[in-house]
mmCIF file of C-alpha atoms in Angstrom:
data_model
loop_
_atom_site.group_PDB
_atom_site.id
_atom_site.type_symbol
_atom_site.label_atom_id
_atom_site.label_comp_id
_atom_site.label_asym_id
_atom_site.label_seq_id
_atom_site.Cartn_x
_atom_site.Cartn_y
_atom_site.Cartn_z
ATOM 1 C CA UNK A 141 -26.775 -14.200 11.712
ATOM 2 C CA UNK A 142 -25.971 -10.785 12.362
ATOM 3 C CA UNK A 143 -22.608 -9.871 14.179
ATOM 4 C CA UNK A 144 -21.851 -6.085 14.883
ATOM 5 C CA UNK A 145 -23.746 -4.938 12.181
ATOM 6 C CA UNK A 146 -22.932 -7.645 9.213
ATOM 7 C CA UNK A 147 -24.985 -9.918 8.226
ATOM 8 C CA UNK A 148 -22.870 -13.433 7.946
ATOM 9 C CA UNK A 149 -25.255 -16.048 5.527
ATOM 10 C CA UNK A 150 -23.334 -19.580 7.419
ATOM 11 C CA UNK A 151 -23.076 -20.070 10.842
ATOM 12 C CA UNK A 152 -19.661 -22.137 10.494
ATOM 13 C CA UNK A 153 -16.311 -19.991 10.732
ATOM 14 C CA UNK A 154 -13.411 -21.930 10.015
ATOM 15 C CA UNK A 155 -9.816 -21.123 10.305
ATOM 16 C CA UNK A 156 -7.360 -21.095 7.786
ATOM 17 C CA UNK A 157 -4.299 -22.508 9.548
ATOM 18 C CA UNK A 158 -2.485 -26.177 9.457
ATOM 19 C CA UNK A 159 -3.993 -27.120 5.901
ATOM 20 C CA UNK A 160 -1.480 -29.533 3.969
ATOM 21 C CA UNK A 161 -1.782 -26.489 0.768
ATOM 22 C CA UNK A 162 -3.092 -23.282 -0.321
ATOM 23 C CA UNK A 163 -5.345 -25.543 -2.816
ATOM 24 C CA UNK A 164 -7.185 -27.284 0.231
ATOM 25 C CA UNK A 165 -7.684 -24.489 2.153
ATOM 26 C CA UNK A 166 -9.352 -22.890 -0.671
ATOM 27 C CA UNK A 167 -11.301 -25.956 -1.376
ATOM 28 C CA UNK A 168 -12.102 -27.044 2.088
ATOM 29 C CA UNK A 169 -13.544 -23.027 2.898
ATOM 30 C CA UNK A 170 -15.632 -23.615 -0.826
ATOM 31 C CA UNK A 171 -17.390 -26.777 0.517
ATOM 32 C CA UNK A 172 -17.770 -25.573 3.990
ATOM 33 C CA UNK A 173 -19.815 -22.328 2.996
ATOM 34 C CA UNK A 174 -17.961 -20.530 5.824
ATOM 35 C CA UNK A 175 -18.628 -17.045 5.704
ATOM 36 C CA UNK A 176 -15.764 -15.828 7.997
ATOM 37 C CA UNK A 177 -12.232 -16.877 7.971
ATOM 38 C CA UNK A 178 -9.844 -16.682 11.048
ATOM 39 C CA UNK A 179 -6.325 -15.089 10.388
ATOM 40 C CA UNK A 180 -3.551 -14.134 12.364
ATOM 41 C CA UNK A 181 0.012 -11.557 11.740
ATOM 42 C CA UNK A 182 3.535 -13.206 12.420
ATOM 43 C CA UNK A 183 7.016 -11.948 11.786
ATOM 44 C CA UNK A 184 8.081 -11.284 7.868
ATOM 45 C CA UNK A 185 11.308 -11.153 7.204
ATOM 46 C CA UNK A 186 12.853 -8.506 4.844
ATOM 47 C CA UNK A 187 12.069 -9.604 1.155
ATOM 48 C CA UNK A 188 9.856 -12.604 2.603
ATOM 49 C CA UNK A 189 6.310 -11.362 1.202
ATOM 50 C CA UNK A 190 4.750 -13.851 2.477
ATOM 51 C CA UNK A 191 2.304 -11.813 3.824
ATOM 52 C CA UNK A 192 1.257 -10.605 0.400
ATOM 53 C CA UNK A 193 1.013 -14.226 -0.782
ATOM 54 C CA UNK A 194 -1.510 -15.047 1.967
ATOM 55 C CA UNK A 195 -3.330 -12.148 1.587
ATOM 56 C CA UNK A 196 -3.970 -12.372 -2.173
ATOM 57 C CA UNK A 197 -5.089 -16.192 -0.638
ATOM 58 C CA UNK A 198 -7.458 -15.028 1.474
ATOM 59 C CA UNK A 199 -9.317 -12.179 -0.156
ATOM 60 C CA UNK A 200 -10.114 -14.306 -3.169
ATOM 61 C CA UNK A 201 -11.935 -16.660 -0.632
ATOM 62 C CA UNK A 202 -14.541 -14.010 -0.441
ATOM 63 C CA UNK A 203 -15.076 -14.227 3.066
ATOM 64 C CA UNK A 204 -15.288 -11.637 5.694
ATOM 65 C CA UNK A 205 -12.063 -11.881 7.629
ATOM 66 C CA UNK A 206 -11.628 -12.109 11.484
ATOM 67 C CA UNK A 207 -7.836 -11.549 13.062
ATOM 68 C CA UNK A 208 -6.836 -12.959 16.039
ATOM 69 C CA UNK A 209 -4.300 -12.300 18.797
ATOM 70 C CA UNK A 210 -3.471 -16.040 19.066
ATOM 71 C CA UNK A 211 -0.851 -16.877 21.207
ATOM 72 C CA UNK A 212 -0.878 -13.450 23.033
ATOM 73 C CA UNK A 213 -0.151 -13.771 27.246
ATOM 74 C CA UNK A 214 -0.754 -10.213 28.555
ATOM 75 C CA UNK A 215 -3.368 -7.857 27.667
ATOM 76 C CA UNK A 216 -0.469 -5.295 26.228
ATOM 77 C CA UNK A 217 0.789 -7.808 24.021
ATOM 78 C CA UNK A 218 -2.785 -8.469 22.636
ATOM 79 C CA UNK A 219 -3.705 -4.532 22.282
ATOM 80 C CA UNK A 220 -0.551 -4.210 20.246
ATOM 81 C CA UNK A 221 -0.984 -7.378 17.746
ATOM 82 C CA UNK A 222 -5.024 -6.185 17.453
ATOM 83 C CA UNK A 223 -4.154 -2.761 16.600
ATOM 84 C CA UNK A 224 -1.310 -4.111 14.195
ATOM 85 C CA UNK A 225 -3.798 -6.511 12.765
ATOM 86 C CA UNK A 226 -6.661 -3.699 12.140
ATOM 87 C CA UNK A 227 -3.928 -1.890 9.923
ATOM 88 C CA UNK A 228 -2.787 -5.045 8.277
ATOM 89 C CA UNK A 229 -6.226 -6.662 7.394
ATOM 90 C CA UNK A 230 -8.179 -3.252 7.601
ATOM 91 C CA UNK A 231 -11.212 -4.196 9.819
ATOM 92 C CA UNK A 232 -12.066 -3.449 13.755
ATOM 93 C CA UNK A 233 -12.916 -7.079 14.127
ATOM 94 C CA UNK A 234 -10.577 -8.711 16.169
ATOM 95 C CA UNK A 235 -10.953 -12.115 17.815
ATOM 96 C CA UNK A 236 -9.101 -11.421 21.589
ATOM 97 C CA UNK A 237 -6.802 -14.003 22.887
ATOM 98 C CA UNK A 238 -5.483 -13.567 26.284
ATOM 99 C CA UNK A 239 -3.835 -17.356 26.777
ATOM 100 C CA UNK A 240 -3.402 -17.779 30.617
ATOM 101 C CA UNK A 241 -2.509 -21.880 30.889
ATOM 102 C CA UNK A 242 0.468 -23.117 28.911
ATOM 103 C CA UNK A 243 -1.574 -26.891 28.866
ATOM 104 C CA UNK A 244 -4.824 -25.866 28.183
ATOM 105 C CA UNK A 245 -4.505 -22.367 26.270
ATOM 106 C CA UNK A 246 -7.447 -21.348 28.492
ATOM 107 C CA UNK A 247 -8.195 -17.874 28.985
ATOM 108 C CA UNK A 248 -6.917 -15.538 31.104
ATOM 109 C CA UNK A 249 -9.486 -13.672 32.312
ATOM 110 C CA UNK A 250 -8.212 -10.943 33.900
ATOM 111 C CA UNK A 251 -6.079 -10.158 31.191
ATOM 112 C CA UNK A 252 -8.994 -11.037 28.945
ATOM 113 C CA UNK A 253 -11.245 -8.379 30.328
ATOM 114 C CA UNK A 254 -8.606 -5.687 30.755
ATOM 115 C CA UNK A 255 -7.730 -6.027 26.987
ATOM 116 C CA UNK A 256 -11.178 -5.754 25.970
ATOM 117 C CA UNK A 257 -11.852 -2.739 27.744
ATOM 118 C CA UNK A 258 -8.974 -1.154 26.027
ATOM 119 C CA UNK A 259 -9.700 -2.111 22.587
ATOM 120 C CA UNK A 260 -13.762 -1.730 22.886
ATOM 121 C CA UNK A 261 -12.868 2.056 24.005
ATOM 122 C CA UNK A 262 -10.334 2.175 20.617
ATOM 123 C CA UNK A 263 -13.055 1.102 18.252
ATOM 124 C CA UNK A 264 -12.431 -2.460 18.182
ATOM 125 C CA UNK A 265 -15.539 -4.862 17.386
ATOM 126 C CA UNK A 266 -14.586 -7.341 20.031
ATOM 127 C CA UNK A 267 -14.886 -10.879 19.866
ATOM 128 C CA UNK A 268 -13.564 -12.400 23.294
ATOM 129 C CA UNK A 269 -12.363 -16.267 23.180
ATOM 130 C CA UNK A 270 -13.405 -16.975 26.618
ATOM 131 C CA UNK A 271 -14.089 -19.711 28.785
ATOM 132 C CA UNK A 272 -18.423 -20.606 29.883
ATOM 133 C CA UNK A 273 -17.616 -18.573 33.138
ATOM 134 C CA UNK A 274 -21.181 -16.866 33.186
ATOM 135 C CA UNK A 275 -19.481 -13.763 35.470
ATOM 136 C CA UNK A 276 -17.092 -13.042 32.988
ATOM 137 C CA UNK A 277 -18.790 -13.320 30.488
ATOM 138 C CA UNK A 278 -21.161 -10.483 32.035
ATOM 139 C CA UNK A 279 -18.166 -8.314 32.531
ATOM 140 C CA UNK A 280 -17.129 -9.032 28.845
ATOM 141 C CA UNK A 281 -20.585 -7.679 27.695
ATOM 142 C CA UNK A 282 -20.385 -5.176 30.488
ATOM 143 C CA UNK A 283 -17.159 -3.964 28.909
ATOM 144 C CA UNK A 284 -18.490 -3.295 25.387
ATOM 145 C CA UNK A 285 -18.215 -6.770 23.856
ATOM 146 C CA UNK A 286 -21.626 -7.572 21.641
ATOM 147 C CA UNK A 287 -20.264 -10.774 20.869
ATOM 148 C CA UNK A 288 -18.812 -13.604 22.942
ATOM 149 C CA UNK A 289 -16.905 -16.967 21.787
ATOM 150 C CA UNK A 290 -16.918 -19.605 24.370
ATOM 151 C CA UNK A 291 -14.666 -22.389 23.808
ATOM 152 C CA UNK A 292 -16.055 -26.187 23.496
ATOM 153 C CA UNK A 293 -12.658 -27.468 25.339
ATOM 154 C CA UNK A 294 -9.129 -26.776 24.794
ATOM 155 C CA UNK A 295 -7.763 -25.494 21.548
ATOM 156 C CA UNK A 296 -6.573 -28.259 18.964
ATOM 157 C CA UNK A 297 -7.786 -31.176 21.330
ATOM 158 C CA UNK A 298 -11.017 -32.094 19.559
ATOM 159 C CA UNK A 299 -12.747 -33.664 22.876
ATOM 160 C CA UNK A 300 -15.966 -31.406 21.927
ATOM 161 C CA UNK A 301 -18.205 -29.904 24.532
ATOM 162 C CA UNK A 302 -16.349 -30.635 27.612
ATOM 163 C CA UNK A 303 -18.492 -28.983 30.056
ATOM 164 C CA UNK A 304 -22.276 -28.861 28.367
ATOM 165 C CA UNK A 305 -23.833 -28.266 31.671
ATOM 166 C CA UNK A 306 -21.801 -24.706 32.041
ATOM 167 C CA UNK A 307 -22.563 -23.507 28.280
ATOM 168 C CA UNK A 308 -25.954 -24.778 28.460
ATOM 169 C CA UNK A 309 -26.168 -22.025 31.898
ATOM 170 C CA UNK A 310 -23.974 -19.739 29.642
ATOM 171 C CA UNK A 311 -26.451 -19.287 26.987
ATOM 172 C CA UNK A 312 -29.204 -19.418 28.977
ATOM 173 C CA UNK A 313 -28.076 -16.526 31.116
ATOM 174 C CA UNK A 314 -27.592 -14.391 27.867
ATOM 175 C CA UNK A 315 -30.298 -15.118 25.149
ATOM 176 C CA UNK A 316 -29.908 -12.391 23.520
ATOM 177 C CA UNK A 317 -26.329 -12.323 23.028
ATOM 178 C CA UNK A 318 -24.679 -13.751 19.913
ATOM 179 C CA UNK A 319 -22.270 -16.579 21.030
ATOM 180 C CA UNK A 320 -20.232 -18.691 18.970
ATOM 181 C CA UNK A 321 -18.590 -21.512 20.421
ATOM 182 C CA UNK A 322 -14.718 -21.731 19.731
ATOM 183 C CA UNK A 323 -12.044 -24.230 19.263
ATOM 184 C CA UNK A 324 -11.849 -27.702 20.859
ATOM 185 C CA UNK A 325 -14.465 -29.618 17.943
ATOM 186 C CA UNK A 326 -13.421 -32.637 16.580
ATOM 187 C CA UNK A 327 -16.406 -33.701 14.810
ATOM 188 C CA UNK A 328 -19.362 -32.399 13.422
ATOM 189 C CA UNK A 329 -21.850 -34.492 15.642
ATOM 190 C CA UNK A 330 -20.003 -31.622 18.437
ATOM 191 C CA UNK A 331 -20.813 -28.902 16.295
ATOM 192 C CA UNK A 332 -24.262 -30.215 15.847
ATOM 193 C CA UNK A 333 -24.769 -30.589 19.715
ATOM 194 C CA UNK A 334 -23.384 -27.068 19.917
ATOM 195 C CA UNK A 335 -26.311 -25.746 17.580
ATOM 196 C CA UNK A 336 -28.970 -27.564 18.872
ATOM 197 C CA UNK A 337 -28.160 -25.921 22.594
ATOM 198 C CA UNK A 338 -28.845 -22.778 20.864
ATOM 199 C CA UNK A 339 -25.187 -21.233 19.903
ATOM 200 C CA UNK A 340 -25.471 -18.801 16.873
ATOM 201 C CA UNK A 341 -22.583 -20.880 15.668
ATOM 202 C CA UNK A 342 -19.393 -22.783 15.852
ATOM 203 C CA UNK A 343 -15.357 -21.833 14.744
ATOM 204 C CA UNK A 344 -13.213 -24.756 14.045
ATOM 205 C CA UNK A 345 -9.984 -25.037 12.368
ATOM 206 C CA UNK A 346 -8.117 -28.132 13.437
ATOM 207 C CA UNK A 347 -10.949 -30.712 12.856
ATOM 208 C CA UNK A 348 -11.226 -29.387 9.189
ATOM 209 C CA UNK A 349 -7.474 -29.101 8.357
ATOM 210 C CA UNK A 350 -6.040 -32.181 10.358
ATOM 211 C CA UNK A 351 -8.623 -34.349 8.661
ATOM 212 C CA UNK A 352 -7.476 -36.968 6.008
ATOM 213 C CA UNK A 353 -9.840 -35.424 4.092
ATOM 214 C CA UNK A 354 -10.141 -31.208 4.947
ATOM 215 C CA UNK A 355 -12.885 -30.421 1.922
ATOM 216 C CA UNK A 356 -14.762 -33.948 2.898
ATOM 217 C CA UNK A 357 -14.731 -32.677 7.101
ATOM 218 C CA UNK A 358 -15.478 -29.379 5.804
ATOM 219 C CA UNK A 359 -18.578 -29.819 4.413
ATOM 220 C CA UNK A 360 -19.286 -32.620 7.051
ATOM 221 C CA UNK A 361 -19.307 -29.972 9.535
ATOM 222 C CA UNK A 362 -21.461 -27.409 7.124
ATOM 223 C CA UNK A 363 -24.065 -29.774 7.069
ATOM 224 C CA UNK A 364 -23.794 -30.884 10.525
ATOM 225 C CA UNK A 365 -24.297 -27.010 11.920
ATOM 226 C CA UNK A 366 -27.308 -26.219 9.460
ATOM 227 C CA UNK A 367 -28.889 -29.843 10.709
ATOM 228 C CA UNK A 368 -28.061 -28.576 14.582
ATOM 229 C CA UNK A 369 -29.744 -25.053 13.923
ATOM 230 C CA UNK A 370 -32.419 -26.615 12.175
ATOM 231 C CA UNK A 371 -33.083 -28.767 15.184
ATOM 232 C CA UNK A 372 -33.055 -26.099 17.440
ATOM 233 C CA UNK A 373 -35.363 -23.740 15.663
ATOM 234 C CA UNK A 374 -37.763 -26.451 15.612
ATOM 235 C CA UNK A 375 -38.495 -26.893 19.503
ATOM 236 C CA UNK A 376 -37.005 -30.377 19.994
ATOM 237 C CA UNK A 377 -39.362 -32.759 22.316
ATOM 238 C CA UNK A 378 -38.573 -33.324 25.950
ATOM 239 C CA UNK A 379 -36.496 -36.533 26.812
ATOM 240 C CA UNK A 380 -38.568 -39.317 29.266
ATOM 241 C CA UNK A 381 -37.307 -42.084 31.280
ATOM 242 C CA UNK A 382 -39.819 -44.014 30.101
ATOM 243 C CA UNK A 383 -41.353 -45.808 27.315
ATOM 244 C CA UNK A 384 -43.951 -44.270 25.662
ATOM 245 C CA UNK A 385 -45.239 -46.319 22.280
ATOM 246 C CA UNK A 386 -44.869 -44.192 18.663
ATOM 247 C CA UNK A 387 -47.357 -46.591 17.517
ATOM 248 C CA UNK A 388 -50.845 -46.527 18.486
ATOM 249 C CA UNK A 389 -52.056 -48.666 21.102
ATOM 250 C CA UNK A 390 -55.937 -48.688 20.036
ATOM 251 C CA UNK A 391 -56.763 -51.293 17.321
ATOM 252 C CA UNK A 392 -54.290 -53.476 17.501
ATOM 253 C CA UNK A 393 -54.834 -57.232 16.531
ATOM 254 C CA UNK A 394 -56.225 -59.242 19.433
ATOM 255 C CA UNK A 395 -53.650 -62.347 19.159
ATOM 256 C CA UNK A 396 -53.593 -64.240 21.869
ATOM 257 C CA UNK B 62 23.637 1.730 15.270
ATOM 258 C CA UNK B 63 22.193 -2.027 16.598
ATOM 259 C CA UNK B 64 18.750 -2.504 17.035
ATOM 260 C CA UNK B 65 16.680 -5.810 17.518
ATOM 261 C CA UNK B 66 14.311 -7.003 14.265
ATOM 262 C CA UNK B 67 11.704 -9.467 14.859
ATOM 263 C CA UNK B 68 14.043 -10.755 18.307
ATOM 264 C CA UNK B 69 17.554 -10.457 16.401
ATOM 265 C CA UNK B 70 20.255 -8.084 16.696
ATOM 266 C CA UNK B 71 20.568 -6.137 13.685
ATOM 267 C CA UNK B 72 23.418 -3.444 12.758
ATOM 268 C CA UNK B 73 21.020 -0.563 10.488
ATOM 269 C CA UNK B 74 22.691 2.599 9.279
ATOM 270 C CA UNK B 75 19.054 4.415 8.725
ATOM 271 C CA UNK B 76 17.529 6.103 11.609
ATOM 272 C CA UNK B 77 14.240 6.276 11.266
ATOM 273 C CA UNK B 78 11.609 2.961 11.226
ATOM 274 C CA UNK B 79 10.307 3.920 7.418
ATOM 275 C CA UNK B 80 14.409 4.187 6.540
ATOM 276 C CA UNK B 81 15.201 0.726 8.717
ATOM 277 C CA UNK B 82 11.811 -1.129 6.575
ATOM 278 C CA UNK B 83 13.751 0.549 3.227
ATOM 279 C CA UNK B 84 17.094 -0.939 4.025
ATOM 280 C CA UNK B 85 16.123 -3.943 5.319
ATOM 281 C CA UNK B 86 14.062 -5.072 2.043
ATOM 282 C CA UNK B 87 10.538 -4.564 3.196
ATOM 283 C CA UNK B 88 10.022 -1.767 0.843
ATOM 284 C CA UNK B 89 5.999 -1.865 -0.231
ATOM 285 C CA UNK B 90 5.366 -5.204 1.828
ATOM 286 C CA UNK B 91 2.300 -5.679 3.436
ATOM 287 C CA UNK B 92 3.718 -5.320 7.187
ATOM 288 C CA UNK B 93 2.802 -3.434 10.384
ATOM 289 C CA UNK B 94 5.093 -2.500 13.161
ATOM 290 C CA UNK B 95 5.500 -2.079 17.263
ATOM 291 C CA UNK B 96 8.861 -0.457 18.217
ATOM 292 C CA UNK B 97 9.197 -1.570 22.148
ATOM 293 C CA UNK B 98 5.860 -3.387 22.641
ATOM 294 C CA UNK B 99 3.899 -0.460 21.165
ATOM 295 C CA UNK B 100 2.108 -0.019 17.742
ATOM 296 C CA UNK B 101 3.383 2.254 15.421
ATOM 297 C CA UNK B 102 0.631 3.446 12.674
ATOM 298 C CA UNK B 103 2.273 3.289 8.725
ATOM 299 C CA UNK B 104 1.558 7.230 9.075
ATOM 300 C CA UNK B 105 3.994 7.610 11.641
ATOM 301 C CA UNK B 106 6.800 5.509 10.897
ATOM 302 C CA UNK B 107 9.151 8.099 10.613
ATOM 303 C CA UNK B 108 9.915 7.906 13.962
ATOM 304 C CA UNK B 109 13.364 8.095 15.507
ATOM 305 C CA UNK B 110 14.771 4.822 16.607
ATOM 306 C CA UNK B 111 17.446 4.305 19.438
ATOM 307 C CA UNK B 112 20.592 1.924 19.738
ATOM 308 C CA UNK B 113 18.891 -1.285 21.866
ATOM 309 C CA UNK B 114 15.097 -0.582 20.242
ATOM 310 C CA UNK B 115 13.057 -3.407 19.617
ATOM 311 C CA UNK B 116 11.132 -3.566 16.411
ATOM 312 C CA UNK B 117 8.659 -5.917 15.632
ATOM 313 C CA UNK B 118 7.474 -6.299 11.945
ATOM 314 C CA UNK B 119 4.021 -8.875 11.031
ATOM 315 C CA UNK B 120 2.353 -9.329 7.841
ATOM 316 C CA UNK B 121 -1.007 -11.268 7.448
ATOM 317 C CA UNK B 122 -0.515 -15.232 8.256
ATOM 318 C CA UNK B 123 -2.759 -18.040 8.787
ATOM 319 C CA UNK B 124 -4.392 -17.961 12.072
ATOM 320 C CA UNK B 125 -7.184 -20.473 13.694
#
């Protein structure tokens, strides 16, 4: 998979918040093959070093890392924590949140867009968290953005694809485009569907690190996305409302 | 003079942000800044800052 200009060997991204320690995170992103980690910037306070901490935790996860502008509800406030996180991380790739609905985190689009155009004209390598709204998501590709991350259904809700007839028309609109679909998987069996509807991949955080078991869900989902993309790459068979015997008719014992 | 830091009122005696990140502790953390909604690059922190500014300083966090 190839995403402006890198070459990423796993199709699973995973995020690196909510794990119970540093020790699963590491463990759960080891077993999941993920090669790109989700990170964020917050407030340090003087003397904290956190930040340091986390970053030591993070680079040794030999990943390629992806910031976002999570929780961000105006396009200024997203060009500002993007161009913070570029310095902080050192990387143009920034995964834009514009949050428009307190209850579902869903996009806002027009703040979405106008963001996008700001930071595609600054450099940025934009990857826009965005809803399957096919028109937006022509004006996000329109705007500079090579990349674009639907989302499977609200963030942290784990309810899966929650409108498969609308990123089934998404992808098909946009074949060529890259698309990976973004928060709202509970369960690899959702990531798999995602994969076998032709997404390049999936980015999950809360099913991993909420599970009882983050490495166990980790590589759960790993295995679930390769068996999804396999699927797809193979041409699955057309679904029939009928019957139609596996087992040939011809020469079968006369019985009765 | 009183400036905000990261949403609180703070009383600094330095006057520019690189002199504000020395005295408040953040000496070679990993941290970027805004100063009233806007970025400000590590190059050019040695920027003026005004009674009532806001600062905001981040470091690298977990993020989904």
């Amino acid at each position: 998979m190839r995403l402006y200009g890198i070459d990423i060997a796993s199709r699973l991204m995973l995020g690196t918040a909510q794990y119970p320690s540093p020790d699963v995170l590491a463990e759960a992103f080891r077993r999941s093959g993920a090669g790109i980690a989700t990170v964020s910037v917050r407030r340090e306070a003087g003397g904290e070093r956190a930040g340091a901490t986390f970053w030591d935790l993070v680079r040794d996860l030999g990943v390629t890392l992806l910031p976002n502008t999570a929780g961000c509800h105006s396009a200024r406030e997203a060009v500002t924590t993007a161009q913070m996180a570029r310095e902080l991380f050192d990387t143009s790739w920034i995964k834009l949140e514009v949050i428009g609905h307190a209850d579902t985190l869903q996009p806002d689009p027009f703040g979405l867009l106008e963001a996008a155009r700001i930071l595609v004209e600054e450099g940025f390598n934009v990857f826009p968290y965005t809803t399957e709204d096919v028109v937006l998501a022509d004006r996000l590709l329109s705007a500079g953005c090579e990349v674009l991350m639907p989302w499977g259904a609200p963030i942290g809700t784990g309810l899966g694809l929650t409108n498969v007839y609308g990123l089934r028309t998404l992808r098909a609109q946009f074949p060529e485009v890259p698309m990976v679909v973004d928060a709202g998987l509970g369960l690899p069996s959702q990531a798999a569907m995602a994969m076998e509807m032709g997404f390049d991949a999936v980015l999950l955080n809360t099913a991993v690190a909420k599970a009882g078991d983050p490495a166990a869900m980790a590589e759960g989902f790993a295995r679930a996305v390769e068996a999804g993309r396999l699927a797809y790459q193979a041409d699955p068979m057309e679904p029939r409302d009928m019957a139609a015997p596996s087992t040939p008719v011809i020469g079968k014992a006369f019985l009765t | 003079m009183k400036i905000i830091v990261n949403g609180t009122a703070t009383e600094v005696r330095s006057e520019t942000l690189a002199t504000v990140l020395a005295e408040l502790g953040y000496g070679d953390a990993k941290v970027a800044t805004a100063v009233n909604e806007g970025f400000v690059p590590a190059a050019a922190r040695d920027v003026a800052l005004a009674p009532g500014d806001r600062v905001e300083i981040v470091a690298p966090r977990q993020g989904g």
